[in-house]
Short mmCIF file of C-alpha atoms in Angstrom, two decimals:
data_model
loop_
_atom_site.label_atom_id
_atom_site.label_comp_id
_atom_site.label_asym_id
_atom_site.label_seq_id
_atom_site.Cartn_x
_atom_site.Cartn_y
_atom_site.Cartn_z
CA UNK Z 1 76.93 -188.93 -149.44
CA UNK Z 2 77.98 -185.50 -150.10
CA UNK Z 3 77.12 -181.93 -150.77
CA UNK Z 4 76.62 -182.86 -154.46
CA UNK Z 5 73.40 -186.19 -153.32
CA UNK Z 6 69.84 -185.69 -154.84
CA UNK Z 7 68.97 -186.25 -150.93
CA UNK Z 8 69.53 -182.32 -150.69
CA UNK Z 9 68.20 -180.67 -153.47
CA UNK Z 10 65.00 -183.03 -153.92
CA UNK Z 11 62.47 -184.09 -151.42
CA UNK Z 12 60.89 -186.85 -152.51
CA UNK Z 13 64.72 -188.29 -152.80
CA UNK Z 14 64.78 -186.66 -149.05
CA UNK Z 15 61.47 -188.61 -148.01
CA UNK Z 16 63.31 -191.70 -149.60
CA UNK Z 17 66.41 -191.74 -147.63
CA UNK Z 18 64.79 -190.73 -144.56
CA UNK Z 19 62.06 -194.06 -144.63
CA UNK Z 20 64.92 -196.37 -145.06
CA UNK Z 21 67.37 -195.08 -142.78
CA UNK Z 22 64.26 -194.21 -140.02
CA UNK Z 23 62.59 -197.57 -141.32
CA UNK Z 24 65.00 -200.17 -142.66
CA UNK Z 25 62.17 -203.37 -142.28
CA UNK Z 26 59.01 -201.07 -143.61
CA UNK Z 27 56.99 -198.72 -142.73
CA UNK Z 28 56.48 -198.00 -138.39
CA UNK Z 29 53.26 -197.15 -137.24
CA UNK Z 30 53.84 -193.76 -135.17
CA UNK Z 31 50.21 -194.40 -133.31
CA UNK Z 32 50.16 -198.04 -132.63
CA UNK Z 33 53.54 -198.83 -133.23
CA UNK Z 34 52.91 -202.19 -135.82
CA UNK Z 35 55.27 -202.56 -138.13
CA UNK Z 36 55.18 -202.94 -142.20
CA UNK Z 37 51.28 -203.11 -141.63
CA UNK Z 38 50.78 -199.68 -142.97
CA UNK Z 39 49.47 -198.76 -147.30
CA UNK Z 40 50.45 -195.86 -149.11
CA UNK Z 41 47.90 -193.76 -150.31
CA UNK Z 42 48.14 -192.22 -153.82
CA UNK Z 43 46.40 -189.68 -155.54
CA UNK Z 44 46.32 -186.00 -156.55
CA UNK Z 45 45.09 -184.90 -153.25
CA UNK Z 46 47.40 -186.82 -151.48
CA UNK Z 47 50.47 -185.59 -149.29
CA UNK Z 48 53.47 -187.12 -150.28
CA UNK Z 49 54.89 -190.04 -148.48
CA UNK Z 50 51.61 -191.04 -146.60
CA UNK Z 51 50.36 -194.01 -145.38
CA UNK Z 52 47.46 -195.47 -143.37
CA UNK Z 53 48.24 -198.50 -140.74
CA UNK Z 54 46.00 -201.41 -141.76
CA UNK Z 55 45.95 -202.01 -137.84
CA UNK Z 56 44.25 -198.94 -136.10
CA UNK Z 57 43.96 -197.02 -139.40
CA UNK Z 58 45.33 -194.05 -138.65
CA UNK Z 59 47.72 -191.96 -141.54
CA UNK Z 60 50.24 -191.20 -141.25
CA UNK Z 61 53.77 -189.86 -142.92
CA UNK Z 62 57.84 -190.45 -141.71
CA UNK Z 63 57.62 -187.38 -139.88
CA UNK Z 64 54.89 -187.78 -137.43
CA UNK Z 65 55.90 -187.67 -134.07
CA UNK Z 66 59.62 -186.54 -134.86
CA UNK Z 67 61.45 -183.36 -134.57
CA UNK Z 68 60.13 -182.58 -138.47
CA UNK Z 69 56.75 -182.78 -137.34
CA UNK Z 70 54.43 -180.08 -139.15
CA UNK Z 71 57.66 -178.03 -140.38
CA UNK Z 72 56.83 -176.28 -143.53
CA UNK Z 73 60.65 -176.42 -144.67
CA UNK Z 74 61.07 -179.46 -147.32
CA UNK Z 75 62.82 -181.79 -146.45
CA UNK Z 76 65.85 -181.91 -148.26
CA UNK Z 77 66.81 -178.66 -146.67
CA UNK Z 78 65.96 -180.90 -143.64
CA UNK Z 79 69.03 -183.60 -144.42
CA UNK Z 80 70.57 -180.84 -145.85
CA UNK Z 81 71.25 -179.14 -142.47
CA UNK Z 82 70.98 -181.95 -140.27
CA UNK Z 83 74.27 -183.05 -142.48
CA UNK Z 84 76.13 -179.83 -142.09
CA UNK Z 85 75.96 -179.82 -138.79
CA UNK Z 86 76.60 -183.39 -137.76
CA UNK Z 87 80.41 -182.84 -139.43
CA UNK Z 88 81.07 -180.19 -138.47
CA UNK Z 89 83.26 -180.21 -135.54
CA UNK Z 90 83.02 -177.21 -134.17
CA UNK Z 91 79.84 -176.54 -135.30
CA UNK Z 92 77.51 -174.35 -137.71
CA UNK Z 93 76.31 -171.39 -136.72
CA UNK Z 94 72.14 -170.62 -137.27
CA UNK Z 95 73.44 -167.45 -140.08
CA UNK Z 96 75.08 -169.97 -141.90
CA UNK Z 97 72.80 -172.54 -141.82
CA UNK Z 98 69.84 -169.66 -143.06
CA UNK Z 99 72.15 -168.37 -145.83
CA UNK Z 100 72.98 -171.97 -146.99
CA UNK Z 101 69.70 -173.36 -147.15
CA UNK Z 102 67.76 -170.00 -147.79
CA UNK Z 103 65.86 -170.19 -145.37
CA UNK Z 104 65.46 -167.30 -142.55
CA UNK Z 105 67.20 -166.12 -138.98
CA UNK Z 106 64.69 -167.51 -137.60
CA UNK Z 107 63.84 -170.34 -139.23
CA UNK Z 108 67.60 -171.62 -139.29
CA UNK Z 109 67.47 -170.91 -135.58
CA UNK Z 110 64.41 -173.20 -134.84
CA UNK Z 111 66.12 -175.98 -136.41
CA UNK Z 112 69.61 -176.03 -135.22
CA UNK Z 113 68.28 -176.35 -131.85
CA UNK Z 114 65.01 -179.44 -133.20
CA UNK Z 115 68.06 -181.16 -134.74
CA UNK Z 116 69.92 -180.90 -131.58
CA UNK Z 117 66.97 -182.09 -129.96
CA UNK Z 118 67.51 -185.09 -132.30
CA UNK Z 119 71.17 -185.21 -131.45
CA UNK Z 120 69.98 -186.14 -127.76
CA UNK Z 121 70.64 -189.59 -126.16
CA UNK Z 122 67.54 -190.90 -125.45
CA UNK Z 123 67.51 -192.79 -121.74
CA UNK Z 124 71.15 -193.52 -121.99
CA UNK Z 125 72.33 -196.05 -119.30
CA UNK Z 126 75.38 -195.53 -117.03
CA UNK Z 127 78.83 -195.28 -119.00
CA UNK Z 128 81.87 -197.59 -118.09
CA UNK Z 129 81.83 -201.06 -116.81
CA UNK Z 130 84.60 -203.30 -116.02
CA UNK Z 131 87.51 -202.75 -117.12
CA UNK Z 132 86.40 -199.39 -118.41
CA UNK Z 133 88.23 -195.80 -117.59
CA UNK Z 134 86.03 -192.65 -117.03
CA UNK Z 135 87.10 -189.53 -116.94
CA UNK Z 136 85.85 -187.14 -115.09
CA UNK Z 137 86.21 -183.29 -115.09
CA UNK Z 138 84.99 -179.71 -115.24
CA UNK Z 139 85.47 -176.76 -116.70
CA UNK Z 140 83.90 -173.62 -117.77
CA UNK Z 141 82.24 -171.51 -120.69
CA UNK Z 142 81.97 -167.91 -120.95
CA UNK Z 143 83.52 -165.38 -119.67
CA UNK Z 144 86.37 -163.28 -121.02
CA UNK Z 145 88.56 -165.31 -118.13
CA UNK Z 146 87.01 -168.32 -119.45
CA UNK Z 147 88.00 -168.22 -122.57
CA UNK Z 148 91.59 -166.13 -122.24
CA UNK Z 149 93.79 -169.20 -122.88
CA UNK Z 150 92.11 -170.10 -125.87
CA UNK Z 151 92.18 -166.46 -127.44
CA UNK Z 152 92.84 -162.85 -126.63
CA UNK Z 153 89.88 -162.09 -128.63
CA UNK Z 154 86.86 -160.60 -125.96
CA UNK Z 155 84.14 -163.43 -127.18
CA UNK Z 156 81.61 -163.41 -124.30
CA UNK Z 157 79.08 -166.52 -124.30
CA UNK Z 158 75.89 -165.48 -123.50
CA UNK Z 159 75.40 -162.57 -120.57
CA UNK Z 160 79.26 -162.38 -120.05
CA UNK Z 161 78.60 -165.01 -117.00
CA UNK Z 162 80.87 -167.68 -116.98
CA UNK Z 163 78.60 -171.33 -116.67
CA UNK Z 164 79.98 -174.42 -115.68
CA UNK Z 165 80.16 -178.03 -117.60
CA UNK Z 166 80.73 -181.58 -116.22
CA UNK Z 167 82.32 -183.67 -118.95
CA UNK Z 168 81.81 -187.92 -118.73
CA UNK Z 169 84.30 -189.42 -120.91
CA UNK Z 170 84.73 -193.27 -121.53
CA UNK Z 171 88.42 -193.61 -123.13
CA UNK Z 172 87.56 -195.06 -126.54
CA UNK Z 173 84.04 -193.86 -126.11
CA UNK Z 174 81.37 -191.93 -125.68
CA UNK Z 175 81.07 -188.35 -124.62
CA UNK Z 176 78.60 -186.92 -122.03
CA UNK Z 177 77.77 -183.19 -120.32
CA UNK Z 178 75.99 -181.38 -118.29
CA UNK Z 179 76.09 -178.41 -117.05
CA UNK Z 180 75.63 -177.52 -113.39
CA UNK Z 181 74.47 -174.53 -110.71
CA UNK Z 182 78.23 -175.09 -108.78
CA UNK Z 183 81.17 -177.28 -108.91
CA UNK Z 184 81.12 -178.73 -105.52
CA UNK Z 185 80.66 -182.32 -104.29
CA UNK Z 186 76.88 -182.28 -103.65
CA UNK Z 187 76.24 -180.92 -106.78
CA UNK Z 188 78.80 -183.71 -108.73
CA UNK Z 189 78.43 -186.81 -106.33
CA UNK Z 190 74.76 -187.60 -108.34
CA UNK Z 191 75.92 -187.04 -111.42
CA UNK Z 192 78.37 -189.04 -111.43
CA UNK Z 193 77.15 -192.01 -109.29
CA UNK Z 194 74.28 -192.08 -111.43
CA UNK Z 195 76.25 -191.87 -115.38
CA UNK Z 196 78.80 -193.70 -114.46
CA UNK Z 197 78.48 -197.60 -113.10
CA UNK Z 198 80.60 -198.56 -110.58
CA UNK Z 199 82.99 -201.19 -111.98
CA UNK Z 200 84.55 -198.55 -113.49
CA UNK Z 201 87.78 -196.97 -113.43
CA UNK Z 202 87.31 -193.49 -111.89
CA UNK Z 203 89.85 -190.57 -113.20
CA UNK Z 204 89.72 -186.74 -112.51
CA UNK Z 205 92.01 -184.32 -111.19
CA UNK Z 206 93.06 -183.51 -107.82
CA UNK Z 207 90.18 -181.45 -106.76
CA UNK Z 208 89.31 -182.51 -103.14
CA UNK Z 209 85.46 -183.08 -103.66
CA UNK Z 210 86.10 -186.15 -106.49
CA UNK Z 211 88.15 -188.03 -103.66
CA UNK Z 212 85.04 -189.37 -101.43
CA UNK Z 213 82.70 -190.65 -104.59
CA UNK Z 214 86.02 -191.80 -106.10
CA UNK Z 215 85.76 -194.53 -103.16
CA UNK Z 216 82.62 -195.75 -104.59
CA UNK Z 217 83.99 -197.14 -107.38
CA UNK Z 218 86.50 -200.17 -108.45
CA UNK Z 219 89.44 -197.27 -108.65
CA UNK Z 220 89.81 -193.82 -108.58
CA UNK Z 221 93.10 -191.92 -109.92
CA UNK Z 222 93.71 -188.66 -109.77
CA UNK Z 223 96.28 -185.97 -110.85
CA UNK Z 224 96.92 -182.70 -109.08
CA UNK Z 225 97.56 -180.02 -111.77
CA UNK Z 226 98.43 -177.27 -109.64
CA UNK Z 227 101.69 -179.45 -109.09
CA UNK Z 228 102.46 -179.15 -112.85
CA UNK Z 229 101.48 -183.34 -113.08
CA UNK Z 230 99.19 -183.98 -116.06
CA UNK Z 231 99.73 -187.95 -116.45
CA UNK Z 232 101.48 -190.51 -114.20
CA UNK Z 233 102.02 -193.68 -115.29
CA UNK Z 234 101.17 -193.57 -118.80
CA UNK Z 235 97.53 -194.02 -117.98
CA UNK Z 236 96.50 -191.74 -114.99
CA UNK Z 237 95.45 -188.40 -116.60
CA UNK Z 238 92.32 -186.56 -117.23
CA UNK Z 239 93.78 -185.83 -120.91
CA UNK Z 240 90.72 -186.62 -123.25
CA UNK Z 241 88.25 -184.91 -121.26
CA UNK Z 242 90.52 -182.23 -121.84
CA UNK Z 243 90.92 -182.24 -124.93
CA UNK Z 244 86.91 -182.80 -125.55
CA UNK Z 245 86.86 -179.30 -123.98
CA UNK Z 246 89.24 -177.52 -126.13
CA UNK Z 247 87.26 -178.34 -128.81
CA UNK Z 248 83.93 -177.47 -126.77
CA UNK Z 249 85.49 -174.42 -126.17
CA UNK Z 250 86.75 -173.74 -129.89
CA UNK Z 251 83.10 -174.39 -131.33
CA UNK Z 252 81.20 -171.80 -128.64
CA UNK Z 253 84.38 -169.38 -129.16
CA UNK Z 254 84.70 -169.01 -132.74
CA UNK Z 255 81.67 -170.30 -133.78
CA UNK Z 256 77.93 -169.44 -131.63
CA UNK Z 257 80.18 -166.33 -129.88
CA UNK Z 258 77.05 -165.62 -128.09
CA UNK Z 259 75.17 -169.17 -126.15
CA UNK Z 260 72.42 -168.72 -123.46
CA UNK Z 261 72.43 -170.37 -120.24
CA UNK Z 262 68.94 -171.84 -120.99
CA UNK Z 263 70.36 -173.16 -124.46
CA UNK Z 264 73.13 -174.28 -123.23
CA UNK Z 265 72.43 -178.76 -122.75
CA UNK Z 266 71.57 -178.72 -125.89
CA UNK Z 267 74.39 -177.19 -127.71
CA UNK Z 268 76.58 -179.55 -125.32
CA UNK Z 269 74.25 -182.72 -126.51
CA UNK Z 270 75.33 -181.64 -130.05
CA UNK Z 271 79.20 -181.95 -129.12
CA UNK Z 272 78.49 -185.15 -127.25
CA UNK Z 273 77.11 -186.72 -129.91
CA UNK Z 274 79.40 -185.72 -132.55
CA UNK Z 275 82.45 -186.81 -130.41
CA UNK Z 276 80.77 -190.31 -129.35
CA UNK Z 277 79.92 -190.52 -133.82
CA UNK Z 278 83.86 -189.79 -134.52
CA UNK Z 279 85.83 -191.21 -136.97
CA UNK Z 280 88.46 -192.98 -134.29
CA UNK Z 281 85.33 -194.87 -133.55
CA UNK Z 282 84.38 -196.07 -137.41
CA UNK Z 283 82.01 -193.45 -138.12
CA UNK Z 284 82.38 -191.36 -141.09
CA UNK Z 285 80.18 -188.17 -141.60
CA UNK Z 286 77.52 -189.80 -143.90
CA UNK Z 287 76.76 -192.75 -140.58
CA UNK Z 288 76.93 -189.93 -137.80
CA UNK Z 289 74.70 -188.16 -140.20
CA UNK Z 290 72.08 -191.21 -140.61
CA UNK Z 291 72.29 -191.82 -136.73
CA UNK Z 292 71.27 -187.94 -136.21
CA UNK Z 293 67.96 -188.82 -138.41
CA UNK Z 294 67.28 -191.98 -136.22
CA UNK Z 295 67.12 -190.03 -133.32
CA UNK Z 296 64.49 -187.64 -134.33
CA UNK Z 297 61.92 -190.10 -133.23
CA UNK Z 298 59.88 -189.98 -130.33
CA UNK Z 299 60.64 -186.03 -129.61
CA UNK Z 300 59.49 -182.99 -130.16
CA UNK Z 301 60.28 -179.29 -130.03
CA UNK Z 302 58.41 -176.54 -130.08
CA UNK Z 303 59.52 -173.03 -130.81
CA UNK Z 304 57.35 -171.47 -127.37
CA UNK Z 305 59.84 -174.27 -125.57
CA UNK Z 306 62.74 -173.08 -127.29
CA UNK Z 307 62.55 -170.36 -126.60
CA UNK Z 308 62.53 -166.91 -128.74
CA UNK Z 309 65.39 -165.17 -127.62
CA UNK Z 310 67.92 -165.60 -130.67
CA UNK Z 311 71.32 -167.41 -129.42
CA UNK Z 312 73.46 -168.67 -132.24
#
């Protein structure tokens, strides 16, 4: 898959690719869930890709019940936007998507948020497990001071206020990030214990609010950044999470510039998705794009819920 692929220029080929990706065993009725029991409806008056379920008799297409549903944007442009977002390590702005696809900024902005919705994990289970190491770290995005070590340019994030982000990273595995109101034991403990399996090895920095929670896990290692300690005994560190933050901050500062607090969670889901489906885990751009396309089902994002403020 590359930018010259016909699925990015031909709506029919895009539809066929989407059907093959989401329906490897035949059409799946979004109304009753029956697999491969549908008849393709042909004819001049029929919509392209229309099926009728032989079980419940309802009609549907590949986009029914997905974030692409009822969109007037051709499917080939949806697939191209998904590919661009999935293959851009630090993200791609809605302005660039709009120019590339030939759609308005408002349309591109909404498309990007719908694709981010598709990239969001659905019903995720706890991370880690026996012999697994989970690093937990926090950072701030937005405001001059939060970004000062990344760039001397005075970028702002949203209104300029700093927003706290906590990320859980499984070494040689996935990342999961959360926007939190405050960074303290009261807010972090419920998040950690619900997201990380208790049999995991927990790795953090030396912040005091991790100490009590760390006792609930198989092991808890911590490094004291205030004393210039970053690695101890070769494996006690939170450098994996720090590496994730470097990509996140450079994306927000260099690509998006402005990210509102209301939409931060979707941007975090986008960066989590790319990190969790990275080349280091054997996932290339094509596989990552198809994984995002498999995630469009069972999700809807209406414009009024996404918000009418144009950020990104």
